[in-house]
JSON list of C-alpha atoms in Angstrom, two decimals:
[
{"chain": "A", "resi": 1192, "resn": "GLY", "atom": "CA", "xyz": [-79.02, -4.64, -87.98]},
{"chain": "A", "resi": 1193, "resn": "THR", "atom": "CA", "xyz": [-78.70, -7.12, -90.79]},
{"chain": "A", "resi": 1194, "resn": "VAL", "atom": "CA", "xyz": [-80.69, -10.35, -90.77]},
{"chain": "A", "resi": 1195, "resn": "ILE", "atom": "CA", "xyz": [-78.95, -13.13, -92.71]},
{"chain": "A", "resi": 1196, "resn": "ASN", "atom": "CA", "xyz": [-79.94, -16.54, -94.08]},
{"chain": "A", "resi": 1197, "resn": "LEU", "atom": "CA", "xyz": [-83.61, -15.77, -94.51]},
{"chain": "A", "resi": 1198, "resn": "PRO", "atom": "CA", "xyz": [-85.54, -18.48, -96.35]},
{"chain": "A", "resi": 1199, "resn": "VAL", "atom": "CA", "xyz": [-86.04, -17.45, -99.96]},
{"chain": "A", "resi": 1200, "resn": "HIS", "atom": "CA", "xyz": [-88.03, -19.06, -102.73]},
{"chain": "A", "resi": 1201, "resn": "ALA", "atom": "CA", "xyz": [-86.28, -19.12, -106.11]},
{"chain": "A", "resi": 1202, "resn": "PHE", "atom": "CA", "xyz": [-88.44, -19.74, -109.16]},
{"chain": "A", "resi": 1203, "resn": "PRO", "atom": "CA", "xyz": [-87.95, -19.76, -112.93]},
{"chain": "A", "resi": 1204, "resn": "THR", "atom": "CA", "xyz": [-89.33, -16.83, -114.90]},
{"chain": "A", "resi": 1205, "resn": "ASP", "atom": "CA", "xyz": [-90.88, -16.84, -118.36]},
{"chain": "A", "resi": 1206, "resn": "ASP", "atom": "CA", "xyz": [-87.61, -15.76, -119.95]},
{"chain": "A", "resi": 1207, "resn": "GLY", "atom": "CA", "xyz": [-85.73, -18.70, -118.39]},
{"chain": "A", "resi": 1208, "resn": "SER", "atom": "CA", "xyz": [-83.87, -16.83, -115.66]},
{"chain": "A", "resi": 1209, "resn": "ILE", "atom": "CA", "xyz": [-84.20, -17.47, -111.94]},
{"chain": "A", "resi": 1210, "resn": "ALA", "atom": "CA", "xyz": [-85.93, -14.91, -109.72]},
{"chain": "A", "resi": 1211, "resn": "MET", "atom": "CA", "xyz": [-86.12, -14.76, -105.93]},
{"chain": "A", "resi": 1212, "resn": "LYS", "atom": "CA", "xyz": [-89.27, -14.06, -103.98]},
{"chain": "A", "resi": 1213, "resn": "CYS", "atom": "CA", "xyz": [-88.88, -11.48, -101.24]},
{"chain": "A", "resi": 1214, "resn": "PRO", "atom": "CA", "xyz": [-88.24, -13.31, -97.91]},
{"chain": "A", "resi": 1215, "resn": "THR", "atom": "CA", "xyz": [-90.18, -10.66, -96.00]},
{"chain": "A", "resi": 1216, "resn": "GLU", "atom": "CA", "xyz": [-93.95, -10.54, -96.33]},
{"chain": "A", "resi": 1217, "resn": "VAL", "atom": "CA", "xyz": [-93.94, -7.18, -98.08]},
{"chain": "A", "resi": 1218, "resn": "ALA", "atom": "CA", "xyz": [-91.19, -5.32, -99.94]},
{"chain": "A", "resi": 1219, "resn": "ILE", "atom": "CA", "xyz": [-90.89, -1.83, -98.43]},
{"chain": "A", "resi": 1220, "resn": "ASP", "atom": "CA", "xyz": [-89.12, 1.02, -100.21]},
{"chain": "A", "resi": 1221, "resn": "ASP", "atom": "CA", "xyz": [-86.92, 3.58, -98.45]},
{"chain": "A", "resi": 1222, "resn": "ARG", "atom": "CA", "xyz": [-89.58, 6.28, -98.39]},
{"chain": "A", "resi": 1223, "resn": "ARG", "atom": "CA", "xyz": [-92.15, 3.99, -96.76]},
{"chain": "A", "resi": 1224, "resn": "GLU", "atom": "CA", "xyz": [-89.52, 2.75, -94.30]},
{"chain": "A", "resi": 1225, "resn": "ALA", "atom": "CA", "xyz": [-88.84, 6.34, -93.22]},
{"chain": "A", "resi": 1226, "resn": "GLU", "atom": "CA", "xyz": [-92.57, 6.97, -92.75]},
{"chain": "A", "resi": 1227, "resn": "LEU", "atom": "CA", "xyz": [-93.03, 3.83, -90.65]},
{"chain": "A", "resi": 1228, "resn": "ALA", "atom": "CA", "xyz": [-89.91, 4.58, -88.59]},
{"chain": "A", "resi": 1229, "resn": "LYS", "atom": "CA", "xyz": [-91.17, 8.09, -87.89]},
{"chain": "A", "resi": 1230, "resn": "LEU", "atom": "CA", "xyz": [-94.38, 6.53, -86.56]},
{"chain": "A", "resi": 1231, "resn": "GLY", "atom": "CA", "xyz": [-92.30, 4.45, -84.14]},
{"chain": "A", "resi": 1232, "resn": "LEU", "atom": "CA", "xyz": [-92.31, 1.09, -85.94]},
{"chain": "A", "resi": 1233, "resn": "MET", "atom": "CA", "xyz": [-89.29, -1.01, -86.91]},
{"chain": "A", "resi": 1234, "resn": "PRO", "atom": "CA", "xyz": [-89.78, -2.07, -90.54]},
{"chain": "A", "resi": 1235, "resn": "ILE", "atom": "CA", "xyz": [-87.44, -4.59, -92.09]},
{"chain": "A", "resi": 1236, "resn": "LEU", "atom": "CA", "xyz": [-86.06, -3.86, -95.56]},
{"chain": "A", "resi": 1237, "resn": "HIS", "atom": "CA", "xyz": [-85.28, -6.64, -98.02]},
{"chain": "A", "resi": 1238, "resn": "ARG", "atom": "CA", "xyz": [-82.12, -6.37, -100.11]},
{"chain": "A", "resi": 1239, "resn": "LYS", "atom": "CA", "xyz": [-83.18, -7.22, -103.63]},
{"chain": "A", "resi": 1240, "resn": "ASN", "atom": "CA", "xyz": [-82.11, -10.61, -105.08]},
{"chain": "A", "resi": 1241, "resn": "THR", "atom": "CA", "xyz": [-80.48, -11.74, -101.82]},
{"chain": "A", "resi": 1242, "resn": "ASP", "atom": "CA", "xyz": [-81.46, -13.55, -98.63]},
{"chain": "A", "resi": 1243, "resn": "LEU", "atom": "CA", "xyz": [-80.57, -10.45, -96.59]},
{"chain": "A", "resi": 1244, "resn": "ALA", "atom": "CA", "xyz": [-82.80, -7.95, -94.84]},
{"chain": "A", "resi": 1245, "resn": "ALA", "atom": "CA", "xyz": [-82.03, -5.12, -92.44]},
{"chain": "A", "resi": 1246, "resn": "PHE", "atom": "CA", "xyz": [-83.56, -3.02, -89.71]},
{"chain": "A", "resi": 1247, "resn": "ILE", "atom": "CA", "xyz": [-82.44, 0.53, -90.47]},
{"chain": "A", "resi": 1248, "resn": "GLY", "atom": "CA", "xyz": [-83.76, 2.44, -87.46]},
{"chain": "A", "resi": 1249, "resn": "ALA", "atom": "CA", "xyz": [-85.09, 1.60, -84.05]},
{"chain": "A", "resi": 1250, "resn": "HIS", "atom": "CA", "xyz": [-87.45, 4.28, -82.82]},
{"chain": "A", "resi": 1251, "resn": "SER", "atom": "CA", "xyz": [-89.99, 3.68, -80.12]},
{"chain": "A", "resi": 1252, "resn": "LEU", "atom": "CA", "xyz": [-93.73, 4.25, -80.16]},
{"chain": "A", "resi": 1253, "resn": "GLN", "atom": "CA", "xyz": [-93.27, 7.06, -77.66]},
{"chain": "A", "resi": 1254, "resn": "ASP", "atom": "CA", "xyz": [-94.58, 10.26, -79.23]},
{"chain": "A", "resi": 1255, "resn": "ASP", "atom": "CA", "xyz": [-91.41, 12.26, -78.64]},
{"chain": "A", "resi": 1256, "resn": "GLU", "atom": "CA", "xyz": [-92.29, 15.17, -80.95]},
{"chain": "A", "resi": 1257, "resn": "THR", "atom": "CA", "xyz": [-95.55, 15.93, -79.13]},
{"chain": "A", "resi": 1258, "resn": "ARG", "atom": "CA", "xyz": [-94.04, 15.57, -75.68]},
{"chain": "A", "resi": 1259, "resn": "ALA", "atom": "CA", "xyz": [-90.90, 17.51, -76.60]},
{"chain": "A", "resi": 1260, "resn": "GLY", "atom": "CA", "xyz": [-93.00, 20.26, -78.22]},
{"chain": "A", "resi": 1261, "resn": "ARG", "atom": "CA", "xyz": [-94.72, 20.91, -74.88]},
{"chain": "A", "resi": 1262, "resn": "LEU", "atom": "CA", "xyz": [-91.39, 21.47, -73.14]},
{"chain": "A", "resi": 1263, "resn": "VAL", "atom": "CA", "xyz": [-89.92, 24.97, -73.00]},
{"chain": "A", "resi": 1264, "resn": "ASP", "atom": "CA", "xyz": [-86.30, 24.14, -72.21]},
{"chain": "A", "resi": 1265, "resn": "PRO", "atom": "CA", "xyz": [-84.30, 23.21, -75.37]},
{"chain": "A", "resi": 1266, "resn": "ASP", "atom": "CA", "xyz": [-82.19, 20.74, -73.36]},
{"chain": "A", "resi": 1267, "resn": "ALA", "atom": "CA", "xyz": [-85.34, 19.02, -72.13]},
{"chain": "A", "resi": 1268, "resn": "GLN", "atom": "CA", "xyz": [-86.63, 18.82, -75.71]},
{"chain": "A", "resi": 1269, "resn": "SER", "atom": "CA", "xyz": [-83.39, 17.22, -76.90]},
{"chain": "A", "resi": 1270, "resn": "ASN", "atom": "CA", "xyz": [-83.45, 14.80, -73.98]},
{"chain": "A", "resi": 1271, "resn": "GLU", "atom": "CA", "xyz": [-87.05, 13.82, -74.78]},
{"chain": "A", "resi": 1272, "resn": "ARG", "atom": "CA", "xyz": [-86.20, 13.13, -78.43]},
{"chain": "A", "resi": 1273, "resn": "LEU", "atom": "CA", "xyz": [-83.13, 11.05, -77.54]},
{"chain": "A", "resi": 1274, "resn": "SER", "atom": "CA", "xyz": [-85.02, 9.03, -74.93]},
{"chain": "A", "resi": 1275, "resn": "ALA", "atom": "CA", "xyz": [-87.47, 7.92, -77.64]},
{"chain": "A", "resi": 1276, "resn": "ASN", "atom": "CA", "xyz": [-84.65, 6.77, -79.92]},
{"chain": "A", "resi": 1277, "resn": "LEU", "atom": "CA", "xyz": [-83.72, 3.21, -78.95]},
{"chain": "A", "resi": 1278, "resn": "PRO", "atom": "CA", "xyz": [-80.19, 3.15, -80.46]},
{"chain": "A", "resi": 1279, "resn": "TYR", "atom": "CA", "xyz": [-79.26, 5.88, -77.98]},
{"chain": "A", "resi": 1280, "resn": "LEU", "atom": "CA", "xyz": [-81.22, 4.45, -75.09]},
{"chain": "A", "resi": 1281, "resn": "PHE", "atom": "CA", "xyz": [-79.76, 0.91, -75.19]},
{"chain": "A", "resi": 1282, "resn": "PRO", "atom": "CA", "xyz": [-76.05, 1.81, -74.73]},
{"chain": "A", "resi": 1283, "resn": "VAL", "atom": "CA", "xyz": [-76.83, 4.37, -72.03]},
{"chain": "A", "resi": 1284, "resn": "SER", "atom": "CA", "xyz": [-78.91, 1.78, -70.16]},
{"chain": "A", "resi": 1285, "resn": "ARG", "atom": "CA", "xyz": [-76.12, -0.77, -70.50]},
{"chain": "A", "resi": 1286, "resn": "PHE", "atom": "CA", "xyz": [-73.58, 1.70, -69.10]},
{"chain": "A", "resi": 1287, "resn": "ALA", "atom": "CA", "xyz": [-75.89, 2.55, -66.18]},
{"chain": "A", "resi": 1288, "resn": "HIS", "atom": "CA", "xyz": [-76.34, -1.18, -65.49]},
{"chain": "A", "resi": 1289, "resn": "TYR", "atom": "CA", "xyz": [-72.56, -1.65, -65.45]},
{"chain": "A", "resi": 1290, "resn": "LEU", "atom": "CA", "xyz": [-72.09, 1.24, -62.97]},
{"chain": "A", "resi": 1291, "resn": "LYS", "atom": "CA", "xyz": [-74.78, -0.27, -60.76]},
{"chain": "A", "resi": 1292, "resn": "ALA", "atom": "CA", "xyz": [-72.95, -3.62, -60.78]},
{"chain": "A", "resi": 1293, "resn": "ILE", "atom": "CA", "xyz": [-69.69, -1.92, -59.79]},
{"chain": "A", "resi": 1294, "resn": "ALA", "atom": "CA", "xyz": [-71.41, -0.09, -56.92]},
{"chain": "A", "resi": 1295, "resn": "ARG", "atom": "CA", "xyz": [-73.13, -3.31, -55.81]},
{"chain": "A", "resi": 1296, "resn": "ASP", "atom": "CA", "xyz": [-69.75, -5.04, -55.48]},
{"chain": "A", "resi": 1297, "resn": "LYS", "atom": "CA", "xyz": [-68.53, -2.23, -53.20]},
{"chain": "A", "resi": 1298, "resn": "ILE", "atom": "CA", "xyz": [-71.39, -2.58, -50.69]},
{"chain": "A", "resi": 1299, "resn": "GLY", "atom": "CA", "xyz": [-70.08, -3.57, -47.26]},
{"chain": "A", "resi": 1300, "resn": "SER", "atom": "CA", "xyz": [-66.43, -2.92, -48.12]},
{"chain": "A", "resi": 1301, "resn": "PHE", "atom": "CA", "xyz": [-66.13, -0.19, -45.46]},
{"chain": "A", "resi": 1302, "resn": "LYS", "atom": "CA", "xyz": [-64.56, 2.26, -47.88]},
{"chain": "A", "resi": 1303, "resn": "GLU", "atom": "CA", "xyz": [-64.83, 5.99, -47.59]},
{"chain": "A", "resi": 1304, "resn": "ARG", "atom": "CA", "xyz": [-66.49, 8.04, -50.32]},
{"chain": "A", "resi": 1305, "resn": "THR", "atom": "CA", "xyz": [-63.11, 9.35, -51.48]},
{"chain": "A", "resi": 1306, "resn": "ASP", "atom": "CA", "xyz": [-61.78, 5.78, -51.89]},
{"chain": "A", "resi": 1307, "resn": "MET", "atom": "CA", "xyz": [-64.63, 4.82, -54.16]}
]
């Protein structure tokens, strides 16, 4: 997800041009971002010479590799890895919430199972 309109500090350089200070506290390169994401953190990457930054991945702090490694079933391992990956978890949770709302509206309607 892109973050726009971050406050940036522009300052003159020795050669007379204008440079922008990174709006995030620390500039993180792609390699470091991948390392932090693998550890379960959500680093923000600054786009050079702009007021834009972006969150590339959204993993959770759940140690999915260790937990999935203890499972024998390959389907269970895949499920464990996906459940630790927030971009997959959020839409599935939203869909489940929507189904629950539909079922809630049907309570007390005296409908048979086949009519639902």
